[in-house]
Short mmCIF file of C-alpha atoms in Angstrom, two decimals:
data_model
loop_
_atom_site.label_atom_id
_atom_site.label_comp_id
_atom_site.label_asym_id
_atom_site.label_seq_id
_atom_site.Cartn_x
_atom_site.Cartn_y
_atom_site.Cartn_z
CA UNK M 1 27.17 -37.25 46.64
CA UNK M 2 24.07 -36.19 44.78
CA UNK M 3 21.81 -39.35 45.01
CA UNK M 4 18.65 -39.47 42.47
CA UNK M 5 16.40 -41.91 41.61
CA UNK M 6 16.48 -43.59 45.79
CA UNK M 7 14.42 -45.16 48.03
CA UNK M 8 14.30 -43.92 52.10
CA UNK M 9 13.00 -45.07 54.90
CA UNK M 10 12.33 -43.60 58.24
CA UNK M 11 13.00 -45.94 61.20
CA UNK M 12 11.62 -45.27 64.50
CA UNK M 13 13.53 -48.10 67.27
CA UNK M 14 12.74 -51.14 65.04
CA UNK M 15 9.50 -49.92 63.41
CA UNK M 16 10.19 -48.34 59.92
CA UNK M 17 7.62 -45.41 59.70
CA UNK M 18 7.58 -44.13 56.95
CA UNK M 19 8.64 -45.19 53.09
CA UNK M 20 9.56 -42.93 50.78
CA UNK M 21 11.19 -42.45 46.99
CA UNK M 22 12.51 -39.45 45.10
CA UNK M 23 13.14 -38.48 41.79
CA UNK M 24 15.56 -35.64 42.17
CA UNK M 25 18.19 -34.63 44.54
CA UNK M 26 17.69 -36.21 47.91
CA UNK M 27 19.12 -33.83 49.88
CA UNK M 28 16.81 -31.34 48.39
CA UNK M 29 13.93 -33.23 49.18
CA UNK M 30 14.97 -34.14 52.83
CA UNK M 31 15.12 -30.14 53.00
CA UNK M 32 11.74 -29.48 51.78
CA UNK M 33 9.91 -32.45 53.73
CA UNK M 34 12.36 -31.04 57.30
CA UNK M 35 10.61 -27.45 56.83
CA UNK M 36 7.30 -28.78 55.83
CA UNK M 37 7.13 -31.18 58.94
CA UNK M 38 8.50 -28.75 61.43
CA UNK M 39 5.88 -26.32 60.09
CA UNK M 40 3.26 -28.99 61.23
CA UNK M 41 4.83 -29.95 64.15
CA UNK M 42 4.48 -26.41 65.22
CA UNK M 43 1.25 -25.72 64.13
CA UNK M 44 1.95 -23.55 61.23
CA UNK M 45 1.15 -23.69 57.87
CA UNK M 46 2.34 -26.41 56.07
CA UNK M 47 2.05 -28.63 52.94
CA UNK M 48 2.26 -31.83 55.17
CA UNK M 49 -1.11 -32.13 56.68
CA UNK M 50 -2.09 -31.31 60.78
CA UNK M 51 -1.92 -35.01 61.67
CA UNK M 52 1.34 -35.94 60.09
CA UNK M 53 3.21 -33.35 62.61
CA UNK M 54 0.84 -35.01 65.30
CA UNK M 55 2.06 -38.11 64.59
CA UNK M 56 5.72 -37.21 64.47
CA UNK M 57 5.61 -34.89 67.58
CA UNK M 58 3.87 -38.22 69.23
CA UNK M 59 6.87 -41.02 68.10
CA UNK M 60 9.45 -38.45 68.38
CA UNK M 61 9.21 -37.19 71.98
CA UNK M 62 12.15 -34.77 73.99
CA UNK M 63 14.96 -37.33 73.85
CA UNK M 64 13.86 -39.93 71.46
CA UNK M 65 15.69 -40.01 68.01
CA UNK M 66 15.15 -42.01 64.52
CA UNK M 67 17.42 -43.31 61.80
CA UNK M 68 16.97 -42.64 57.98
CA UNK M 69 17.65 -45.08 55.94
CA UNK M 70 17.81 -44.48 52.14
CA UNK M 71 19.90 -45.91 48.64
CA UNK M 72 20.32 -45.49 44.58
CA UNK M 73 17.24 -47.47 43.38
CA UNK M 74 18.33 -50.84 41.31
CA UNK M 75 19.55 -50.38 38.04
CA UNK M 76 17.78 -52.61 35.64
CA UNK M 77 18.13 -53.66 32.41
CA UNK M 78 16.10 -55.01 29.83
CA UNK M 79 15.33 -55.36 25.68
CA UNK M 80 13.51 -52.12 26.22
CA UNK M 81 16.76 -50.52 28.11
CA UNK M 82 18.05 -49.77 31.33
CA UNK M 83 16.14 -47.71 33.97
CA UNK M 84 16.35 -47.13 37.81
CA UNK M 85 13.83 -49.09 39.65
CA UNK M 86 13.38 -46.79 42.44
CA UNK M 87 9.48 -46.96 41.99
CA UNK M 88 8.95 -50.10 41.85
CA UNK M 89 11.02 -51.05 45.39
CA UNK M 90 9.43 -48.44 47.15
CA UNK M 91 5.80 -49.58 46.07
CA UNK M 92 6.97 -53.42 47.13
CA UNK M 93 8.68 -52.44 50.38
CA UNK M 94 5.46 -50.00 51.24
CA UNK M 95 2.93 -53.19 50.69
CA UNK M 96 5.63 -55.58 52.70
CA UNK M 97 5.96 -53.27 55.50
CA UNK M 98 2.91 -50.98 55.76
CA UNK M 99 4.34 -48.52 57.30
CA UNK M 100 1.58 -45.99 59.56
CA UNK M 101 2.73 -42.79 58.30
CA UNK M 102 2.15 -43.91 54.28
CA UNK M 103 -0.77 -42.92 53.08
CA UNK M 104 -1.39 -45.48 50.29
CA UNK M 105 -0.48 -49.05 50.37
CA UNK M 106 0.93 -49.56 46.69
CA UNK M 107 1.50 -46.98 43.94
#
């Protein structure tokens, strides 16, 4: 399945992480974001910043694993038409969760 227009989430135990939406192709962005953040983790360079693969290599010791999480936005529709929500849930579940690795509160 090629899902567009969804909303992830990384969980860490109980704690969700991080919060996340994309556009395109989520596998494709998964990709990107796995070679970006093991570039960081490892100290090379990278377009995630120094402390983000800090931060995961610190949550994510030898032996500890985390769950993704992630869905088609909501399909809405409306007198102006129907469009995917995705957006909009990720900005609401960012402010109702404020998860540490997000590095705005709301969109």
């Amino acid at each position: 399945m090629r899902l567009t227009e969804s909303v992830y989430a990384f969980l860490i135990g109980e704690e969700i992480v991080r919060i996340g939406s994309s556009k395109g192709v989520l596998r494709t962005r998964f990709n990107a974001w796995q070679r970006d953040i093991t570039n960081a983790m490892c100290g090379r360079r990278s377009s995630a910043p120094p402390w983000e693969g800090e931060f995961w290599l610190s949550v994510l010791p030898p032996g500890v694993t985390g769950t993704v999480w992630a869905r088609k936005g909501t399909t809405i529709t409306t007198p102006a038409g129907t469009f995917n929500a995705y957006l909009s849930e990720e900005s609401y579940l960012i402010g109702h969760h404020l998860p540490r690795m997000n590095r705005s509160k709301h969109r």
